[in-house]
Amino acid sequence: MSRVLYDADFVKYQAGFASEERSIVVTHKNTLEQHTFKNRTEFWGGKQLEIGGWLADINAERTSPYQKDEWLIEDVQTPKPFKTVELIVDTIIAGVNGRLGCKDYYGYIGKGKSFREDVSTVLQYKGVNRDLKPVHLNYIEQYLLKRHNCKLVTGIEADDACSIDSYAAFLEWKETKHERDRLILVAVDKDAKGTTCHLFNPDKSKLPQTIQGYGKLFKNDNGDWDGYGRVWFFFQCLSGDNCDNYKPVYAAKKFERQDKPIGVAKAVAQLAACTNDKKALQVVVNTYRQWYPEPFKYLSWKGEEMTGTWQSMLQEHWTLAHMLRWPDDKIDVVEVIDKLGIEL
């Protein structure tokens, strides 16, 4: 019987959001008039004052419409009892294990900052303001550690710990093809799609997906880019990740240009047409060279004066996107470029 490995951060947050009720209280700054709504969309509509929402309806009847900045918004979180929280966690894990037909499982939870924050210079890795965090996160974390065979990792992310175990287990399974050696990674984060593993996304998958090799990049039914394998990693090196707050093209605005450089969308379209690592990396290198045609000065997010080049920008974003395959898995981009014979 297969074993199951959880990127338990997703369990922690999924259970956290499910274990509380949320609402907002809005107060008019001058009149102190108050109203309660489920969320901001219910208050001011899908596009602030333009479409739908209570505020738009009220303004349609007023000769002097309310402005958005006339109102104070307070988030309200009403947590459920601890026993209910535990039941939610148990149900999530039992549901996934049941779908996979597995009983042997464990997981990882990330704690604190990872090494990627020190690697990042242009923007602080995961430095953007995050959504309001669930009240019970710490309690859920402790419950996962105590009752669901999860472990804390520091210095790296839970994604890395899962990638390391998945990669090692995949190599063993590839040799034996024994079901007992098959480790199924349960994760919803898009980084996992570039990991060599048997991946199961409980939100999207019916069965585990075997991910290895170059992979494929394509547009899904919603018209968004999707994929798996190494080409998915190359895609992240071009597109970045808003949630993790790294944007490969961001520092290119430092240059004053006569000709407009290639955009992310066009570069990704070129990448999608590639069929192997050499062609894909050539697209990535060509794109970075257009974005960063010469050395440039910039201030890091820490306020330090830095000198950037296309190589340093590619190395930084490569490292931010790369999931570790073993604990000291460090890749020198220049060596990879030389090895594959990329044209410069």
Short mmCIF file of C-alpha atoms in Angstrom, two decimals:
data_model
loop_
_atom_site.label_atom_id
_atom_site.label_comp_id
_atom_site.label_asym_id
_atom_site.label_seq_id
_atom_site.Cartn_x
_atom_site.Cartn_y
_atom_site.Cartn_z
CA MET A 1 0.00 0.00 0.00
CA SER A 2 1.27 3.47 -0.88
CA ARG A 3 2.28 6.02 1.70
CA VAL A 4 0.99 9.59 1.77
CA LEU A 5 3.00 12.76 2.36
CA TYR A 6 1.14 15.97 3.17
CA ASP A 7 2.30 19.47 2.49
CA ALA A 8 0.40 20.18 5.70
CA ASP A 9 0.46 23.95 5.33
CA PHE A 10 -2.56 23.61 3.04
CA VAL A 11 -4.39 21.52 5.65
CA LYS A 12 -3.60 24.13 8.28
CA TYR A 13 -5.00 27.01 6.25
CA GLN A 14 -7.93 25.12 4.78
CA ALA A 15 -9.02 24.05 8.25
CA GLY A 16 -8.33 27.53 9.59
CA PHE A 17 -10.63 29.24 7.12
CA ALA A 18 -13.32 26.60 7.68
CA SER A 19 -13.17 27.00 11.45
CA GLU A 20 -14.35 30.59 11.65
CA GLU A 21 -17.06 32.90 10.39
CA ARG A 22 -15.99 36.19 8.82
CA SER A 23 -17.75 39.48 8.33
CA ILE A 24 -16.99 43.19 8.18
CA VAL A 25 -18.41 46.15 10.09
CA VAL A 26 -18.38 49.43 8.17
CA THR A 27 -18.64 52.78 9.94
CA HIS A 28 -19.19 56.16 8.30
CA LYS A 29 -16.47 58.49 9.57
CA ASN A 30 -18.74 61.51 10.03
CA THR A 31 -22.15 60.13 11.01
CA LEU A 32 -20.86 56.94 12.75
CA GLU A 33 -23.58 55.03 10.89
CA GLN A 34 -22.71 51.30 11.03
CA HIS A 35 -23.59 48.27 8.92
CA THR A 36 -22.49 44.63 8.91
CA PHE A 37 -21.75 42.71 5.70
CA LYS A 38 -20.39 39.28 4.80
CA ASN A 39 -17.44 40.79 2.93
CA ARG A 40 -16.18 43.84 1.03
CA THR A 41 -17.82 42.74 -2.20
CA GLU A 42 -21.23 42.77 -0.54
CA PHE A 43 -20.46 46.26 0.75
CA TRP A 44 -19.10 48.06 -2.33
CA GLY A 45 -19.54 45.56 -5.15
CA GLY A 46 -17.26 43.66 -7.46
CA LYS A 47 -15.48 46.74 -8.82
CA GLN A 48 -15.72 49.06 -5.85
CA LEU A 49 -18.38 51.69 -6.65
CA GLU A 50 -19.04 50.51 -10.20
CA ILE A 51 -20.92 47.21 -10.06
CA GLY A 52 -23.33 45.88 -7.43
CA GLY A 53 -23.00 46.04 -3.68
CA TRP A 54 -24.87 47.93 -0.98
CA LEU A 55 -22.92 51.14 -1.47
CA ALA A 56 -23.66 51.26 -5.20
CA ASP A 57 -27.36 50.69 -4.54
CA ILE A 58 -27.48 53.48 -1.96
CA ASN A 59 -25.52 55.87 -4.17
CA ALA A 60 -27.99 55.31 -7.00
CA GLU A 61 -30.59 57.05 -4.83
CA ARG A 62 -28.37 59.88 -3.56
CA THR A 63 -27.62 63.23 -5.18
CA SER A 64 -24.29 63.27 -3.31
CA PRO A 65 -22.83 59.74 -3.60
CA TYR A 66 -20.78 58.27 -0.78
CA GLN A 67 -17.07 57.88 -1.50
CA LYS A 68 -15.15 54.76 -0.56
CA ASP A 69 -12.78 56.64 1.76
CA GLU A 70 -15.69 57.95 3.85
CA TRP A 71 -16.03 54.53 5.46
CA LEU A 72 -13.90 52.64 7.97
CA ILE A 73 -13.85 48.85 7.51
CA GLU A 74 -13.23 46.46 10.42
CA ASP A 75 -12.70 42.75 9.86
CA VAL A 76 -14.52 40.48 12.28
CA GLN A 77 -13.49 36.85 12.85
CA THR A 78 -15.72 34.58 14.93
CA PRO A 79 -13.86 31.32 15.63
CA LYS A 80 -15.57 28.00 16.21
CA PRO A 81 -14.87 25.83 19.31
CA PHE A 82 -11.64 23.81 19.46
CA LYS A 83 -13.47 20.49 19.22
CA THR A 84 -15.05 21.64 15.97
CA VAL A 85 -11.63 22.70 14.69
CA GLU A 86 -10.21 19.25 15.46
CA LEU A 87 -13.12 17.59 13.67
CA ILE A 88 -12.50 19.74 10.59
CA VAL A 89 -8.81 18.76 10.50
CA ASP A 90 -9.65 15.07 11.02
CA THR A 91 -12.25 15.21 8.25
CA ILE A 92 -9.88 16.81 5.73
CA ILE A 93 -7.18 14.20 6.29
CA ALA A 94 -9.57 11.24 6.51
CA GLY A 95 -11.21 12.38 3.28
CA VAL A 96 -7.94 12.51 1.35
CA ASN A 97 -6.66 9.23 2.81
CA GLY A 98 -9.95 7.58 1.92
CA ARG A 99 -9.80 8.80 -1.68
CA LEU A 100 -6.26 7.46 -1.99
CA GLY A 101 -6.94 4.22 -0.11
CA CYS A 102 -3.99 4.85 2.22
CA LYS A 103 -3.57 4.72 5.98
CA ASP A 104 0.18 5.37 6.35
CA TYR A 105 0.77 9.13 6.19
CA TYR A 106 2.86 11.98 7.55
CA GLY A 107 3.41 15.64 6.76
CA TYR A 108 5.53 18.77 7.03
CA ILE A 109 4.67 22.26 8.29
CA GLY A 110 6.93 25.22 7.56
CA LYS A 111 7.88 27.52 10.44
CA GLY A 112 9.57 30.90 10.23
CA LYS A 113 11.47 32.40 7.31
CA SER A 114 13.18 30.29 4.67
CA PHE A 115 16.59 30.73 3.06
CA ARG A 116 14.84 32.32 0.06
CA GLU A 117 14.34 35.56 1.96
CA ASP A 118 18.13 36.00 2.11
CA VAL A 119 18.43 35.09 -1.57
CA SER A 120 15.85 37.66 -2.65
CA THR A 121 17.14 41.18 -3.34
CA VAL A 122 14.74 42.88 -5.75
CA LEU A 123 11.60 42.15 -3.72
CA GLN A 124 11.34 40.55 -0.31
CA TYR A 125 10.39 36.91 -0.73
CA LYS A 126 6.87 36.43 0.66
CA GLY A 127 7.09 40.05 1.77
CA VAL A 128 3.69 41.18 0.51
CA ASN A 129 0.84 41.79 2.92
CA ARG A 130 -1.01 38.52 3.21
CA ASP A 131 -4.71 37.97 3.66
CA LEU A 132 -6.13 38.05 7.17
CA LYS A 133 -4.92 34.88 8.87
CA PRO A 134 -7.34 32.49 10.57
CA VAL A 135 -7.53 32.80 14.35
CA HIS A 136 -6.92 29.10 15.05
CA LEU A 137 -3.74 28.63 12.97
CA ASN A 138 -1.45 28.00 15.94
CA TYR A 139 -3.90 25.57 17.53
CA ILE A 140 -4.30 23.68 14.24
CA GLU A 141 -0.53 23.51 13.83
CA GLN A 142 -0.11 21.98 17.28
CA TYR A 143 -2.95 19.54 16.62
CA LEU A 144 -1.35 18.40 13.36
CA LEU A 145 1.97 17.88 15.14
CA LYS A 146 0.38 15.96 18.02
CA ARG A 147 -2.29 13.88 16.30
CA HIS A 148 -1.42 13.65 12.62
CA ASN A 149 2.26 12.73 12.42
CA CYS A 150 3.42 16.10 11.12
CA LYS A 151 6.83 17.65 11.62
CA LEU A 152 8.05 21.24 11.71
CA VAL A 153 10.77 22.37 9.32
CA THR A 154 12.75 25.60 9.61
CA GLY A 155 15.12 27.36 7.22
CA ILE A 156 13.39 25.68 4.30
CA GLU A 157 9.71 25.52 3.39
CA ALA A 158 7.32 22.62 3.81
CA ASP A 159 7.33 22.46 -0.01
CA ASP A 160 11.08 21.79 0.06
CA ALA A 161 10.83 19.07 2.70
CA CYS A 162 8.07 17.42 0.68
CA SER A 163 10.08 17.74 -2.54
CA ILE A 164 13.17 16.18 -0.93
CA ASP A 165 11.26 13.15 0.36
CA SER A 166 9.20 12.81 -2.84
CA TYR A 167 12.27 12.91 -5.07
CA ALA A 168 14.13 10.26 -3.06
CA ALA A 169 11.04 8.03 -2.84
CA PHE A 170 10.37 8.39 -6.58
CA LEU A 171 13.88 7.19 -7.44
CA GLU A 172 13.42 4.17 -5.19
CA TRP A 173 9.97 3.41 -6.62
CA LYS A 174 11.34 3.72 -10.15
CA GLU A 175 13.77 0.91 -9.37
CA THR A 176 11.38 -1.44 -7.57
CA LYS A 177 7.94 -0.43 -8.90
CA HIS A 178 6.60 -1.79 -5.59
CA GLU A 179 3.44 -0.13 -4.36
CA ARG A 180 4.90 0.07 -0.86
CA ASP A 181 7.67 2.31 -2.24
CA ARG A 182 5.24 4.74 -3.87
CA LEU A 183 4.97 7.98 -1.94
CA ILE A 184 2.01 10.18 -2.90
CA LEU A 185 2.52 13.90 -2.32
CA VAL A 186 -0.69 15.67 -1.33
CA ALA A 187 -0.35 19.36 -2.11
CA VAL A 188 -2.30 22.23 -3.64
CA ASP A 189 0.58 24.68 -4.13
CA LYS A 190 1.54 25.17 -7.78
CA ASP A 191 5.24 24.72 -6.94
CA ALA A 192 4.57 20.99 -6.50
CA LYS A 193 3.83 20.65 -10.21
CA GLY A 194 7.53 21.00 -10.94
CA THR A 195 8.50 18.32 -8.42
CA THR A 196 9.46 14.79 -9.46
CA CYS A 197 6.77 12.87 -7.62
CA HIS A 198 3.39 11.20 -7.59
CA LEU A 199 1.23 14.29 -7.01
CA PHE A 200 -2.33 14.41 -5.74
CA ASN A 201 -4.12 17.76 -5.57
CA PRO A 202 -7.32 17.08 -3.57
CA ASP A 203 -8.94 20.20 -5.04
CA LYS A 204 -8.39 19.18 -8.67
CA SER A 205 -7.29 15.55 -9.02
CA LYS A 206 -9.23 12.34 -9.27
CA LEU A 207 -6.07 10.21 -9.24
CA PRO A 208 -2.40 10.88 -8.45
CA GLN A 209 -0.39 12.30 -11.34
CA THR A 210 3.10 11.00 -12.07
CA ILE A 211 5.40 13.96 -12.68
CA GLN A 212 8.88 13.47 -14.09
CA GLY A 213 11.06 14.79 -16.88
CA TYR A 214 10.50 17.78 -19.12
CA GLY A 215 6.71 17.82 -18.85
CA LYS A 216 4.24 20.07 -20.63
CA LEU A 217 3.02 23.68 -20.62
CA PHE A 218 -0.49 24.44 -21.84
CA LYS A 219 -3.55 26.63 -21.32
CA ASN A 220 -6.35 25.22 -19.19
CA ASP A 221 -10.09 25.56 -19.71
CA ASN A 222 -10.02 29.01 -18.09
CA GLY A 223 -7.40 30.26 -20.51
CA ASP A 224 -4.67 30.33 -17.85
CA TRP A 225 -1.26 28.73 -18.22
CA ASP A 226 -0.91 25.35 -16.55
CA GLY A 227 1.61 22.54 -16.71
CA TYR A 228 3.96 20.17 -14.96
CA GLY A 229 7.55 18.97 -15.00
CA ARG A 230 10.70 20.99 -15.65
CA VAL A 231 9.00 23.24 -18.19
CA TRP A 232 6.68 24.37 -15.40
CA PHE A 233 9.77 25.47 -13.49
CA PHE A 234 11.00 27.41 -16.54
CA PHE A 235 7.56 29.02 -16.70
CA GLN A 236 7.94 30.20 -13.10
CA CYS A 237 11.36 31.65 -13.92
CA LEU A 238 9.61 33.87 -16.48
CA SER A 239 6.29 34.61 -14.83
CA GLY A 240 7.24 34.73 -11.15
CA ASP A 241 4.76 34.19 -8.34
CA ASN A 242 2.60 36.95 -6.88
CA CYS A 243 1.84 34.95 -3.74
CA ASP A 244 5.54 34.43 -3.00
CA ASN A 245 6.29 37.98 -4.17
CA TYR A 246 8.94 37.47 -6.81
CA LYS A 247 8.63 39.05 -10.25
CA PRO A 248 11.49 38.37 -12.68
CA VAL A 249 10.71 41.33 -14.94
CA TYR A 250 10.24 43.79 -12.06
CA ALA A 251 13.71 45.40 -12.01
CA ALA A 252 13.73 45.83 -15.81
CA LYS A 253 11.92 49.14 -15.33
CA LYS A 254 15.31 50.56 -14.30
CA PHE A 255 16.25 50.81 -17.99
CA GLU A 256 15.29 53.63 -20.31
CA ARG A 257 14.69 52.01 -23.69
CA GLN A 258 13.87 52.95 -27.22
CA ASP A 259 12.68 49.46 -28.15
CA LYS A 260 10.17 47.69 -25.94
CA PRO A 261 11.56 44.38 -24.61
CA ILE A 262 9.65 41.13 -24.90
CA GLY A 263 6.73 40.86 -22.51
CA VAL A 264 6.07 38.00 -20.11
CA ALA A 265 3.06 36.77 -22.11
CA LYS A 266 4.99 36.57 -25.37
CA ALA A 267 7.97 34.90 -23.69
CA VAL A 268 5.73 32.28 -22.09
CA ALA A 269 4.06 31.62 -25.46
CA GLN A 270 7.52 30.96 -26.93
CA LEU A 271 8.30 28.66 -24.01
CA ALA A 272 5.11 26.68 -24.57
CA ALA A 273 6.28 25.87 -28.11
CA CYS A 274 9.52 24.29 -26.82
CA THR A 275 9.99 20.52 -26.67
CA ASN A 276 13.11 20.07 -24.54
CA ASP A 277 15.24 21.65 -21.83
CA LYS A 278 17.77 23.24 -24.18
CA LYS A 279 15.13 25.04 -26.23
CA ALA A 280 13.26 26.10 -23.09
CA LEU A 281 16.34 27.45 -21.35
CA GLN A 282 17.32 29.29 -24.53
CA VAL A 283 13.98 31.13 -24.39
CA VAL A 284 14.51 31.96 -20.72
CA VAL A 285 18.06 33.23 -21.31
CA ASN A 286 17.04 35.27 -24.35
CA THR A 287 14.23 36.84 -22.35
CA TYR A 288 16.43 37.81 -19.39
CA ARG A 289 19.05 39.27 -21.73
CA GLN A 290 16.37 41.49 -23.27
CA TRP A 291 15.05 42.50 -19.88
CA TYR A 292 18.54 43.24 -18.49
CA PRO A 293 20.80 44.18 -21.45
CA GLU A 294 23.58 45.67 -19.33
CA PRO A 295 24.69 45.89 -15.67
CA PHE A 296 22.54 48.21 -13.58
CA LYS A 297 22.39 49.65 -10.08
CA TYR A 298 19.43 49.14 -7.77
CA LEU A 299 18.49 49.25 -4.12
CA SER A 300 17.58 45.91 -2.60
CA TRP A 301 14.45 45.59 -0.45
CA LYS A 302 16.86 45.84 2.51
CA GLY A 303 18.11 49.22 1.25
CA GLU A 304 21.49 47.94 0.07
CA GLU A 305 23.01 49.22 -3.17
CA MET A 306 23.36 46.33 -5.59
CA THR A 307 24.66 45.74 -9.10
CA GLY A 308 22.49 43.52 -11.23
CA THR A 309 23.07 41.66 -14.50
CA TRP A 310 20.87 39.33 -16.50
CA GLN A 311 22.83 36.42 -15.00
CA SER A 312 22.30 37.59 -11.42
CA MET A 313 18.61 38.21 -12.04
CA LEU A 314 18.19 34.74 -13.55
CA GLN A 315 20.16 33.12 -10.73
CA GLU A 316 18.04 34.87 -8.08
CA HIS A 317 14.70 33.94 -9.58
CA TRP A 318 15.86 30.44 -10.47
CA THR A 319 16.74 29.85 -6.81
CA LEU A 320 13.43 31.32 -5.61
CA ALA A 321 11.43 29.06 -7.92
CA HIS A 322 13.46 25.86 -7.48
CA MET A 323 12.16 23.25 -5.03
CA LEU A 324 15.00 21.38 -3.33
CA ARG A 325 15.60 17.76 -4.35
CA TRP A 326 18.06 17.14 -1.51
CA PRO A 327 19.11 19.33 1.46
CA ASP A 328 22.09 21.07 -0.20
CA ASP A 329 20.62 21.19 -3.70
CA LYS A 330 22.19 24.34 -5.14
CA ILE A 331 22.25 25.02 -8.87
CA ASP A 332 24.68 27.36 -10.62
CA VAL A 333 22.76 28.76 -13.59
CA VAL A 334 25.94 29.61 -15.53
CA GLU A 335 27.06 25.97 -15.28
CA VAL A 336 23.70 24.78 -16.59
CA ILE A 337 23.88 27.25 -19.49
CA ASP A 338 27.38 26.02 -20.38
CA LYS A 339 26.40 22.36 -20.05
CA LEU A 340 23.41 22.69 -22.38
CA GLY A 341 25.30 24.81 -24.90
CA ILE A 342 22.96 27.79 -24.72
CA GLU A 343 23.78 30.54 -27.24
CA LEU A 344 24.66 33.94 -25.74
#
